[in-house]
XYZ file of C-alpha atoms in Angstrom:
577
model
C 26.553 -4.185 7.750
C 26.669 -6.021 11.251
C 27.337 -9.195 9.642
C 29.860 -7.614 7.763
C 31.579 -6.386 11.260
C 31.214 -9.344 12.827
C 32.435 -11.585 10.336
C 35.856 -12.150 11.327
C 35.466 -12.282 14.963
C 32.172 -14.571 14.667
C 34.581 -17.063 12.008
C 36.783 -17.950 15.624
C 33.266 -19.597 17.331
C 34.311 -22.666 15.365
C 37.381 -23.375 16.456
C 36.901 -22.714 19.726
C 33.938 -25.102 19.705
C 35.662 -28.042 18.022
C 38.533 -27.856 20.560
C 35.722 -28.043 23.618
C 33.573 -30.437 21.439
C 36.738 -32.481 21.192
C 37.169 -32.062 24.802
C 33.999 -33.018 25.690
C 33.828 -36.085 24.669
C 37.224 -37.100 25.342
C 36.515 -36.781 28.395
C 33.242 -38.470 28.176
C 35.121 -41.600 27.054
C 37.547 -41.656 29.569
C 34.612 -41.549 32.059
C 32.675 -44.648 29.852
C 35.954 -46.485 30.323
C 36.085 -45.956 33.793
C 32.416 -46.798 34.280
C 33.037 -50.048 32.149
C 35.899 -50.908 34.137
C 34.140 -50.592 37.142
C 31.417 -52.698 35.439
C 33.518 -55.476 34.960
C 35.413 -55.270 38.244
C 31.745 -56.020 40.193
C 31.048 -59.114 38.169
C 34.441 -60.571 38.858
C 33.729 -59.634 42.182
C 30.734 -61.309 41.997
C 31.717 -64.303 40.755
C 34.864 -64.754 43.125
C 32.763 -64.195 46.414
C 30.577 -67.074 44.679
C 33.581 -69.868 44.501
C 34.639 -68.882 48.033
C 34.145 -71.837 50.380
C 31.351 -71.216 53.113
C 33.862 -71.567 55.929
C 35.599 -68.376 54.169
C 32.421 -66.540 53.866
C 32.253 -65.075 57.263
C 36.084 -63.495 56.907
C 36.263 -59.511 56.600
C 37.276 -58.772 52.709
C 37.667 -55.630 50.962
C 34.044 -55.424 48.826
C 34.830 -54.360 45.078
C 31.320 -53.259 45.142
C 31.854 -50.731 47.573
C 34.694 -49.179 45.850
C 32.633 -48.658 42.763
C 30.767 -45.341 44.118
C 33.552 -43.714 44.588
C 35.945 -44.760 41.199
C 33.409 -43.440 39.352
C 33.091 -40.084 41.133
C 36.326 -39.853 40.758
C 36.374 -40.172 37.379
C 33.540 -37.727 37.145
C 36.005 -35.112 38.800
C 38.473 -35.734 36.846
C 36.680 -35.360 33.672
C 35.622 -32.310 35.090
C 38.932 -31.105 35.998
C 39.770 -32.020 32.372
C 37.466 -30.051 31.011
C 38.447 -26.826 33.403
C 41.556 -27.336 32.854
C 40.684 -26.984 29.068
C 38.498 -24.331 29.204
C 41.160 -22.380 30.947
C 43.487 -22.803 28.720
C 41.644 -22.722 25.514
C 39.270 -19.977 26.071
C 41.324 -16.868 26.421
C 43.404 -18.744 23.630
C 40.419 -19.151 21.556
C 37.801 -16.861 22.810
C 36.410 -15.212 19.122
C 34.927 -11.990 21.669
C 38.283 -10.751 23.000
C 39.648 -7.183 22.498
C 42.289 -8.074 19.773
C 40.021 -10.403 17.557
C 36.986 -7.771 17.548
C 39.331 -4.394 16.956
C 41.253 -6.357 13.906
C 37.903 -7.508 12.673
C 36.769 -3.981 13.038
C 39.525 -2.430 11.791
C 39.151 -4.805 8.814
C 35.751 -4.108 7.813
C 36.075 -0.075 8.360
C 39.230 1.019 7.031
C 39.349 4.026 9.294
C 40.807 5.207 12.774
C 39.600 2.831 15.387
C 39.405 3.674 18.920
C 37.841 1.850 21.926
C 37.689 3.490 25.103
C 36.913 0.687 27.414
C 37.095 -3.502 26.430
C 35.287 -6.253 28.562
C 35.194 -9.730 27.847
C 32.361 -11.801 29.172
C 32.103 -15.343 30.193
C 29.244 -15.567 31.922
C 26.293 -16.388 31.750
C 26.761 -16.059 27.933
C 29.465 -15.475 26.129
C 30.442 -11.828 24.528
C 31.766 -9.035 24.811
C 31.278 -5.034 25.646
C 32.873 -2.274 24.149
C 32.440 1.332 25.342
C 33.260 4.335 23.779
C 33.633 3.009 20.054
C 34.639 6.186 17.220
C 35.630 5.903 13.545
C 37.089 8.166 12.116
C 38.205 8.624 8.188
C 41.413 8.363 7.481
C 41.192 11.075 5.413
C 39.437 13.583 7.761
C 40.208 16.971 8.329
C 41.823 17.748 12.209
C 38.890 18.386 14.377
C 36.100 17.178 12.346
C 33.722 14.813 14.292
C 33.949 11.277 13.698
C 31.814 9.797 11.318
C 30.301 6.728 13.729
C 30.154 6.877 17.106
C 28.420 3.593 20.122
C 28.808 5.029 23.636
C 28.135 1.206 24.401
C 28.557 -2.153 21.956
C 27.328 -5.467 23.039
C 27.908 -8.725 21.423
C 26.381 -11.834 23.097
C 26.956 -15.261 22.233
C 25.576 -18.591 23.878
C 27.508 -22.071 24.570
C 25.497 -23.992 22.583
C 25.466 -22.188 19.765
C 29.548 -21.934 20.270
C 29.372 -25.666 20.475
C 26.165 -26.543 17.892
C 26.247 -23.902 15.840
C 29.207 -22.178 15.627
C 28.823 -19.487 12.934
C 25.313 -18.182 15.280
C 25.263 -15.433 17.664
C 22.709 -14.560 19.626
C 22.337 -10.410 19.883
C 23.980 -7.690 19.091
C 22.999 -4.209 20.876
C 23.862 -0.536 19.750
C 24.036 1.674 22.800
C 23.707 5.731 21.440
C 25.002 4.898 18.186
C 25.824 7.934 15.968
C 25.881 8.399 12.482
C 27.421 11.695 11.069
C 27.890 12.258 6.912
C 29.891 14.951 5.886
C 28.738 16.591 2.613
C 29.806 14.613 -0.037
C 32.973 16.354 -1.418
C 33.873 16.077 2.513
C 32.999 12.721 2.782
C 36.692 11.054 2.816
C 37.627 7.113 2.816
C 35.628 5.570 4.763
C 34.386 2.269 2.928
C 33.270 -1.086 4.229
C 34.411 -4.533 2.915
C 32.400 -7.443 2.325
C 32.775 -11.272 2.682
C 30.221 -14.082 1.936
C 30.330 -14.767 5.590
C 28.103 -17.958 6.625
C 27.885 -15.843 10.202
C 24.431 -15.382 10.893
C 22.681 -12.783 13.790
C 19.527 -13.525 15.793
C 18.840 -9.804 16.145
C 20.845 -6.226 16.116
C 19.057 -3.772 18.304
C 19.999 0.092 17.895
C 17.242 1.858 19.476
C 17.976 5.521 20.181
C 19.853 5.773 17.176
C 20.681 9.106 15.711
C 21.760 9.557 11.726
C 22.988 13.505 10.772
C 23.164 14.343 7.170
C 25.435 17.470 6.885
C 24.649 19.842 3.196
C 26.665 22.064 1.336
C 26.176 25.423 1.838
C 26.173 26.122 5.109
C 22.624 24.777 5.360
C 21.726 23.009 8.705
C 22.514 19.331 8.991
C 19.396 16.840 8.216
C 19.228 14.901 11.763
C 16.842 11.546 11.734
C 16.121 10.646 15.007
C 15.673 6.753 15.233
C 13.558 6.051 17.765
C 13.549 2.272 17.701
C 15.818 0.429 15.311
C 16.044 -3.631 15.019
C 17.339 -6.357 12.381
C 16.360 -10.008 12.440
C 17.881 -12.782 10.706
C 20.849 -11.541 9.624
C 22.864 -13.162 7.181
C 24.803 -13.270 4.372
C 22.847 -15.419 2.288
C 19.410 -14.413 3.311
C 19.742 -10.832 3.844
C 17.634 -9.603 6.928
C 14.492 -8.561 8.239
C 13.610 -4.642 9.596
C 11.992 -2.840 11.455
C 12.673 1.188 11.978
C 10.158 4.133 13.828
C 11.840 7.477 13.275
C 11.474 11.473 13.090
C 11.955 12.708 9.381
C 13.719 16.107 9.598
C 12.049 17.600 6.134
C 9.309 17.676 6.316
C 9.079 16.666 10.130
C 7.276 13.772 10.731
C 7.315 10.074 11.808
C 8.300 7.288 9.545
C 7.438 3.468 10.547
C 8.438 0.615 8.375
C 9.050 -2.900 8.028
C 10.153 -5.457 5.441
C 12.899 -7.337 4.058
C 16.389 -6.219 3.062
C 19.217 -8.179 1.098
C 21.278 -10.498 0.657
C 23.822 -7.261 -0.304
C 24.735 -8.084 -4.165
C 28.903 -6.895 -3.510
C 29.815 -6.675 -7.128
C 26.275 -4.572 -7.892
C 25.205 -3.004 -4.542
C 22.192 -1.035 -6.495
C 20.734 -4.586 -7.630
C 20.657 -5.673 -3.745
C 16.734 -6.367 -3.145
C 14.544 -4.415 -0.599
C 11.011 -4.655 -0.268
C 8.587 -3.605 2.980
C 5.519 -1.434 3.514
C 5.661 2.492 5.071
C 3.511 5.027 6.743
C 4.273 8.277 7.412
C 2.031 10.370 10.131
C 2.264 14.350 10.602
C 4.352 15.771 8.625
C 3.861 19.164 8.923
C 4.432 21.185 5.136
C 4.760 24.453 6.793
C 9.059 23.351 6.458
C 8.799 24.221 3.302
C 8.569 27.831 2.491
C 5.114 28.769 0.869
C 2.911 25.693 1.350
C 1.347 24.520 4.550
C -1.018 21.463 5.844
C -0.444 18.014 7.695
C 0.475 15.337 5.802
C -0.255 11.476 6.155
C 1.018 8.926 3.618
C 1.204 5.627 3.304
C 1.975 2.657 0.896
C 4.520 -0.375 0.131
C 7.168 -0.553 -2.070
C 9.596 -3.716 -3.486
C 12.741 -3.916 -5.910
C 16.346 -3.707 -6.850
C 17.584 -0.840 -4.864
C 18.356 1.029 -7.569
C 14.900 1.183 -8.749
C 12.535 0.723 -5.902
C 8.681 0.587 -6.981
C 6.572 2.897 -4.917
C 3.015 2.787 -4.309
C 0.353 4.160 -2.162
C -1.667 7.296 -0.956
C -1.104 10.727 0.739
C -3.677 12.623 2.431
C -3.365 16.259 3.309
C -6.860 17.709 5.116
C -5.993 21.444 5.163
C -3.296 21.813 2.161
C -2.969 25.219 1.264
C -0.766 28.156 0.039
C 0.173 30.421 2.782
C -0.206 33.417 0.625
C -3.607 32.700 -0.348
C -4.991 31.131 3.001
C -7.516 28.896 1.689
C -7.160 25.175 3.704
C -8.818 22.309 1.393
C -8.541 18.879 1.100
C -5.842 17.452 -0.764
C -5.788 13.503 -1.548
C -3.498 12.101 -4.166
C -3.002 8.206 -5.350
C 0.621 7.815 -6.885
C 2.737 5.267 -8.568
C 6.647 5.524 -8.753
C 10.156 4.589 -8.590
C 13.143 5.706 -5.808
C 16.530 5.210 -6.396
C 18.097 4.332 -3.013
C 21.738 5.034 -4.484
C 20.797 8.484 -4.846
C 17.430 9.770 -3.475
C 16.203 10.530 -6.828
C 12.110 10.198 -7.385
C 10.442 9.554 -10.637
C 6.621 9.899 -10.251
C 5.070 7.677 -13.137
C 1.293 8.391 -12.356
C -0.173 10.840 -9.680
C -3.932 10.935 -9.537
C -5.180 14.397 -6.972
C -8.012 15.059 -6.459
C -8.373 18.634 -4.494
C -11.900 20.043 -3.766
C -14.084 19.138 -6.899
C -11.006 18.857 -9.191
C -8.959 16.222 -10.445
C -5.254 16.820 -11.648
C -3.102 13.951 -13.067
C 0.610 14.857 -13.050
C 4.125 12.824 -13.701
C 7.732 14.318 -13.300
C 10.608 13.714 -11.381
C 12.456 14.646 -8.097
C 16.139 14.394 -8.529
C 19.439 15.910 -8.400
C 20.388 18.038 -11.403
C 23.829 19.313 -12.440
C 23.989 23.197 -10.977
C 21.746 22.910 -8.244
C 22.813 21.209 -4.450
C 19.559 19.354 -3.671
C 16.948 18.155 -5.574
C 15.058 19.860 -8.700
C 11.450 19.300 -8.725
C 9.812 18.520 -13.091
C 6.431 17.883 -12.816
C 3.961 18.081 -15.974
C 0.034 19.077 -14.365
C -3.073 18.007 -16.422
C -6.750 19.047 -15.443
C -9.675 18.121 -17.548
C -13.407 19.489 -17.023
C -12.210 20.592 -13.591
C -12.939 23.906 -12.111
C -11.584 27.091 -12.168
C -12.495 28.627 -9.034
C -11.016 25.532 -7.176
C -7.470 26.460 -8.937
C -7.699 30.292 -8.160
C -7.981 29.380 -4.506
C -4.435 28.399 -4.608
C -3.443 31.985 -5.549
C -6.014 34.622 -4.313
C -7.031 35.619 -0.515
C -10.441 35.807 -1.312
C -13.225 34.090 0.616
C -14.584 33.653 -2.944
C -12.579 33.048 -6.250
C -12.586 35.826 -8.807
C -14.105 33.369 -11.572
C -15.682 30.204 -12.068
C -16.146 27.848 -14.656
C -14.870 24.803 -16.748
C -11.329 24.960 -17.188
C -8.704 22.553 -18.760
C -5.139 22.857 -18.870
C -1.665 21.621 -19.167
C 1.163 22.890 -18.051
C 4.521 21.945 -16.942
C 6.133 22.990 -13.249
C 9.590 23.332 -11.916
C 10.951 24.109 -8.401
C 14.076 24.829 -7.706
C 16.238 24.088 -4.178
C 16.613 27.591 -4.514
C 15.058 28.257 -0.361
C 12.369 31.170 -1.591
C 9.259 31.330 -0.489
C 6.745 28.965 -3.002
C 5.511 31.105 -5.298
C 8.660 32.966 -5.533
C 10.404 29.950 -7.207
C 8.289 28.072 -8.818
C 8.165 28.189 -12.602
C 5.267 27.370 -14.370
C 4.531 27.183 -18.280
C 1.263 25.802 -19.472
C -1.775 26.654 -21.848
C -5.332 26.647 -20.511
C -9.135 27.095 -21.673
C -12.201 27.974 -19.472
C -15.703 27.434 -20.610
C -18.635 29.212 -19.443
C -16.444 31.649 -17.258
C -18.151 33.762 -14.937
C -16.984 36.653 -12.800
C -18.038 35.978 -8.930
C -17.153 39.644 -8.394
C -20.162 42.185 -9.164
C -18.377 44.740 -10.454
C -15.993 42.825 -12.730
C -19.449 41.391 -13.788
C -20.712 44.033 -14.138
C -18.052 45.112 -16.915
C -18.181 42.455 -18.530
C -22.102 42.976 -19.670
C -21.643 46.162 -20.185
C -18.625 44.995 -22.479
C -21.245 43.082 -24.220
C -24.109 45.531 -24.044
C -21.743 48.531 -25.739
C -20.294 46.004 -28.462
C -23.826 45.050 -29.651
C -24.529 48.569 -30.280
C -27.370 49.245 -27.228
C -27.887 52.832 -26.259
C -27.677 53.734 -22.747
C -31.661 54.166 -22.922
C -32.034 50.359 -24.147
C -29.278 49.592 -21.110
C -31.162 51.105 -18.611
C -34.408 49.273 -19.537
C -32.509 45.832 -19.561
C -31.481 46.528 -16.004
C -34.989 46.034 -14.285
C -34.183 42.355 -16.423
C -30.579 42.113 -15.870
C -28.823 38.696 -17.988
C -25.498 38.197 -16.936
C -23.062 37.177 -19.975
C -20.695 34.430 -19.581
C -17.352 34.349 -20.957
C -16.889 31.555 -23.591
C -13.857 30.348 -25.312
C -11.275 31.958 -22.968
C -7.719 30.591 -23.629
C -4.526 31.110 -23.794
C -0.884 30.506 -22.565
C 0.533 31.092 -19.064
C 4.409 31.794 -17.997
C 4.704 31.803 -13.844
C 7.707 33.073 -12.880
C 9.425 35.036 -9.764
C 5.803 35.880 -8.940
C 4.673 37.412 -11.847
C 2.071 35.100 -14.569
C 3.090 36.578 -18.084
C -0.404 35.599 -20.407
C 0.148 35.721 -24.436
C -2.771 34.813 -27.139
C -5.019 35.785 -24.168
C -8.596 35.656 -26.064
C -11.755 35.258 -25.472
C -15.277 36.215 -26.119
C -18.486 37.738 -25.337
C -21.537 38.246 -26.228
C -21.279 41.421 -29.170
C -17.555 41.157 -29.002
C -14.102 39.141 -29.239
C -10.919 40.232 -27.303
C -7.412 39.458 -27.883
C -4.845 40.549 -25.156
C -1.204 39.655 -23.575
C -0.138 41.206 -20.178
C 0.833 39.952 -16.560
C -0.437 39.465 -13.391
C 1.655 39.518 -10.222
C 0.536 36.922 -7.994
C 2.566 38.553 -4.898
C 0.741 41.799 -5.471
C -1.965 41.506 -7.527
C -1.249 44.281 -10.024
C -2.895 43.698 -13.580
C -1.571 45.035 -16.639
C -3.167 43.838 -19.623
C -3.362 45.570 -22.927
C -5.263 44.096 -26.642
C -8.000 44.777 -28.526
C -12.063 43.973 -28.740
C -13.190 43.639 -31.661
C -17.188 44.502 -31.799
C -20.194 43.794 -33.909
C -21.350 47.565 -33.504
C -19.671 50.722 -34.736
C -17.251 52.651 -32.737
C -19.780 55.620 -32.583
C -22.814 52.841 -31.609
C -20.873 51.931 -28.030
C -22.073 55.680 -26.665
C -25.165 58.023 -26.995
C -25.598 61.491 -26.404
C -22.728 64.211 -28.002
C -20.261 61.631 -26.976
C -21.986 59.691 -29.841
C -21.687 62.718 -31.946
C -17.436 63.257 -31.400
C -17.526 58.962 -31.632
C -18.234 58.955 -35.329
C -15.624 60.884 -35.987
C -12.970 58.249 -34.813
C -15.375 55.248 -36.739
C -12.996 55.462 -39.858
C -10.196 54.621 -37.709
C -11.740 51.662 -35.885
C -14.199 50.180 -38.503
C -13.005 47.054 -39.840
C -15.799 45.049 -42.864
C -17.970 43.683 -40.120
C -18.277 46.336 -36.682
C -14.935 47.628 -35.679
C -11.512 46.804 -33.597
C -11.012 49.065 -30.568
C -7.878 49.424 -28.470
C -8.561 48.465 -24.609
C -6.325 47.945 -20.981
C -6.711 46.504 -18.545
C -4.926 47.818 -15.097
C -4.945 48.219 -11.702
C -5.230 45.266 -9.123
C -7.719 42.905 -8.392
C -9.443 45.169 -5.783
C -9.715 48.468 -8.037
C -9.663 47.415 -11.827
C -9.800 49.857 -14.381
C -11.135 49.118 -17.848
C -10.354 51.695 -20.421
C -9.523 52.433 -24.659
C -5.655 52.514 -24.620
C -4.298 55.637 -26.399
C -1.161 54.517 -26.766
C -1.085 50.699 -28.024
C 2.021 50.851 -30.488
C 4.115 51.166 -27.405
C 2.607 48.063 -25.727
C-alpha cells in the first residue's frame, strides 16, 4: 500500500536526477576544458621561455605558470556556481517531495477527502518531506463520523544518490500515530485504493505505535489491535515485501508476533496475491469468551494465495476448562487448515486434542453464515477408546466424575455469535457408547447392583448375605443418542444393560441445573413378584400377569431428581411419558 502512495510522487526522482546528472557533468566538462586549456597554455609557456635569448632571460615577464592555480579555481567556482545556480532553480521546480506532488499523488491513490495540517519540505541532509496532521476521509461518509485513516506525523526520506543513481529508490518511510478506523461494513463507504505497476521501490516503512479499530454491527464494542511495532522491508511492486508485526489481539486478548513475506499484490485477482510467514501467539486469555476459560499459547506457519492460506501448527492451553464445571486440565491440540484473508473465514481440515487421557479428532469450519453478524462455529467431534470420566469433567462440578469407563462417540457441534454464556449456545447432536461403565458415586452404585440383584430374582435374605462379599456390576453396552441444546441434553434409544436386566429409556438432563428426568423400562430375567420378599412378594404376584413377558418380565421405571438426590422408582403413569 506504501508503494502504492508513493508511486506518483517517487516517479518525479527521475527527472529531477537527469536534469542534475546532466548538470553535473556539464559542468564537469567545462572544468576538463579549462584544466586542458590551462594544460596547454604551460607547455607553450614552456617552450617560449626556452627560445628566449639568455640576455632576455633576466627581464621580469608575466609567468603562465603562475596563472594556472588560479584559472583553474576559478573554473572550479564557477562550476560550482553552475551547479547552485541549477539546483536552485531546478529543485523546487523538480523536487518529487513537495506539498503539491505528494497531496495529488495522495489524493490519487485514496479517492477520499484529503487534508494536511502542516507541509515541510526537506533538503537537508536528505531529501524528503514531513507531513503532520494527515486524515482521510470517505467521500461518502456520514457528517461527523471519524475519519477512516489518520498519521499525526508522515515522513518520507530520500537520499542524493539514490535521486541521482537510482532514481525510482527511497530510503524510509515513517508512520507517526497512524490510525486505522473501519466502519461496519454496510457503513463502510468509498474509500478504495488504486494500483500501478510502479518500478518505485522502499528500503523500509516503519509504523510502530500503530493502532487498527474494527467497528461491528450491533452496537457491539469496536475490535481495537494495538500494533506495537510495525515494519516493511523491500518494498516493491514486483517483489512484494518483507514483514514484521508484534501486536495485542482484542478477542481473545493476547499478543501476536509474526514475520514473513507478502506480495507482489496480483491487481486484477487481489485473493491470489501470495503471503507466507510463521506466527506465535502468547496469553491469550479464553475467559473473553463467555463460558470457557484458560491461557492460551499457539504457534505455527502458514503459506499461500491469500484467499486460501494453509495453516499449520500447535496450541497449548494448561488449565482449559468450563467455568461452570471448574475443572482446569490440560488441553493440547495439533491442527491443519486453511484462512481466507478476504474474509476471515477458517476451515479446520484435521485437529488432533488430546485433553487429559483422551484423544478427540475434530474438522469443521469457522465462517460467516447468512443470518448471523460474526462468525458460526461447525465442528464434527470424534473420540475413540477414550474416557468417559475425562468428558464429564467438562460438564459436572464434581471433584470426581459421576462415571467412568470406555466411551466412543461422534457428534457434531455448533456455536452461534449469539453472546450467551457457553453452554447456553452451543448445540450439540451426536451418538455415543460406553463400555464397562461404572458409577464413581456409592449410592448411584449402589442402585445399580441392587438393579441387578432384584432383576435376577435374589431375595433380600440372599442380598444381605452377598453384602459381607459385595461385587460391584458394571454397566455394559450403554448407548445412545444425545441432543445439547439451550442447556438441556435430550437422550433417545438410551439403553443399556446389567447384570439380570436390560433398560431402555429417553429423557433429559439439564446441564445448568442438573435436574434428571428419565423415564423407560427394564426388562428382567426374574418375575415381577421375584424382585421383593416378604407380603410385598405376596401383593407382587398379583401384578406378574401384567409385567411377564416369555422370558422374566418388562417393568416400568424413572428416573428423577438431580444428580445430588436421585430417585429411582416403577413409573405409574408411563402412557403419558
Amino acid at each position: 500500500m506504501r508503494t502504492i502512495l508513493l508511486d506518483t510522487v517517487l516517479a518525479k526522482i527521475s527527472d529531477c536526477g537527469s536534469l542534475l546528472s546532466n548538470t553535473l557533468v556539464s559542468g564537469a566538462m567545462n572544468l576538463a576544458s579549462a584544466i586542458a586549456a590551462d594544460s596547454r597554455g604551460v607547455h607553450v609557456a614552456k617552450a617560449d621561455s626556452a627560445a628566449i635569448p639568455v640576455q632576455s632571460r633576466d627581464k621580469p615577464i608575466a609567468s603562465g605558470a603562475a596563472r594556472v592555480p588560479y584559472r583553474r579555481w576559478l573554473g572550479v567556482l564557477i562550476v560550482v556556481a553552475i551547479i547552485f545556480v541549477a539546483a536552485t532553480v531546478l529543485l523546487p521546480r523538480y523536487f518529487p517531495f513537495s506539498e503539491k506532488s505528494v497531496s495529488e499523488s495522495l489524493r490519487e491513490t485514496f479517492p477520499s477527502t484529503l487534508k494536511i495540517d502542516h507541509f515541510e519540505v526537506v533538503y537537508l541532509p536528505h531529501p524528503g518531506c514531513k507531513a503532520e496532521g494527515v486524515t482521510f476521509r470517505s467521500n461518502s461518509s456520514a457528517p461527523g463520523s471519524p475519519p477512516l485513516v489518520t498519521i499525526q506525523k508522515l515522513t518520507i526520506q530520500g537520499s542524493y544518490a539514490d535521486l541521482l543513481l537510482r532514481p525510482h529508490h527511497i530510503s524510509q518511510v515513517l508512520l507517526d500515530r497512524l490510525r486505522v478506523q473501519i466502519p461496519p461494513l454496510s457503513n463502510a463507504g468509498n474509500f478504495s485504493g488504486g494500483y500501478t505497476a510502479s518500478r518505485i521501490t522502499i528500503g523500509a516503512v516503519v509504523a510502530n505505535g500503530a493502532v487498527l479499530e474494527v467497528a461491528r454491527a450491533n452496537d457491539q464494542p469496536s475490535l481495537r489491535f494495538d500494533i506495537h511495532e510495525l515494519s516493511l522491508g523491500s518494498v516493491s511492486a514486483k517483489g512484494g515485501m518483507s514483514y514484521r508485526v508484534t501486536l495485542q489481539n482484542p478477542e481473545p486478548p493476547g499478543e501476536i508476533r509474526s514475520m514473513g513475506h507478502f506480495g507482489p499484490f496480483n491487481a486484477g485477482n487481489p485473493g491470489q496475491t501470495a503471503v507466507s510467514g510463521t506466527y506465535s501467539f502468547d496469553r491469550g486469555d479464553l475467559s473473553a469468551f463467555h463460558g470457557i476459560a484458560g491461557m492460551l499459547a499457539s504457534e505455527g506457519t502458514f503459506s499461500g494465495p491469500l484467499a486460501h492460506v494453509d495453516v499449520q501448527g500447535t496450541t497449548e492451553v494448561p488449565d482449559f476448562e468450563v467455568v461452570r464445571s471448574g475443572h482446569a486440565a490440560r488441553l493440547l491440540t495439533h491442527f491443519q487448515g486453511s484462512v481466507d484473508g478476504t474474509n476471515g473465514d477458517v476451515a479446520l481440515n484435521g485437529v488432533n486434542a488430546s485433553y487429559l487421557s483422551t484423544e478427540i479428532s475434530a474438522k469443521g469450519n469457522v465462517a460467516d453464515k447468512k443470518g448471523w453478524a460474526g462468525k458460526f462455529t461447525s465442528l464434527d467431534f470424534a473420540v475413540r477408546d477414550g474416557r468417559i470420566q475425562d468428558i464429564l469433567r467438562l460438564f459436572v462440578s464434581e471433584n470426581r466424575p459421576p462415571m467412568s469407563g470406555v466411551t466412543s462417540f461422534q457428534a457434531h457441534v455448533t456455536v452461534p455469535p449469539a453472546g450467551r454464556p457457553f453452554l447456553e449456545e452451543v448445540t450439540l447432536q451426536g451418538d455415543f457408547g460406553i463400555r464397562g461403565g461404572h458409577f464413581e458415586k456409592p449410592s448411584m452404585q449402589d442402585s445399580v447392583d441392587k438393579l441387578s440383584e432384584t432383576a435376577r430374582g435374589q431375595k433380600k435374605a440372599q442380598q444381605n448375605e452377598d453384602e459381607n462379599n459385595p461385587a460391584e456390576n458394571v454397566i455394559s453396552d450403554l448407548r445412545g443418542r444425545v441432543v445439547l441444546r439451550n442447556g438441556v441434553a435430550t437422550f433417545t434409544d438410551l439403553s443399556f444393560t446389567v447384570p439380570g436386566a436390560d433398560a431402555r429409556m429417553h429423557g433429559t438432563y439439564n446441564v445448568l441445573n442438573e435436574k434428571i428426568d428419565f423415564h423407560g423400562t427394564v426388562k428382567m430375567d426374574a418375575k415381577f413378584s421375584q424382585s421383593t420378599s416378604g407380603i410385598k412378594s405376596v401383593f407382587a404376584k398379583v401384578l406378574d400377569p401384567f409385567f411377564d413377558k416369555k422370558h422374566g418380565s418388562v417393568i416400568p421405571v424413572l428416573m428423577n431428581g438431580t444428580y445430588h438426590n436421585l430417585h429411582f422408582g416403577i413409573d405409574v403413569n408411563p402412557i403419558q411419558k
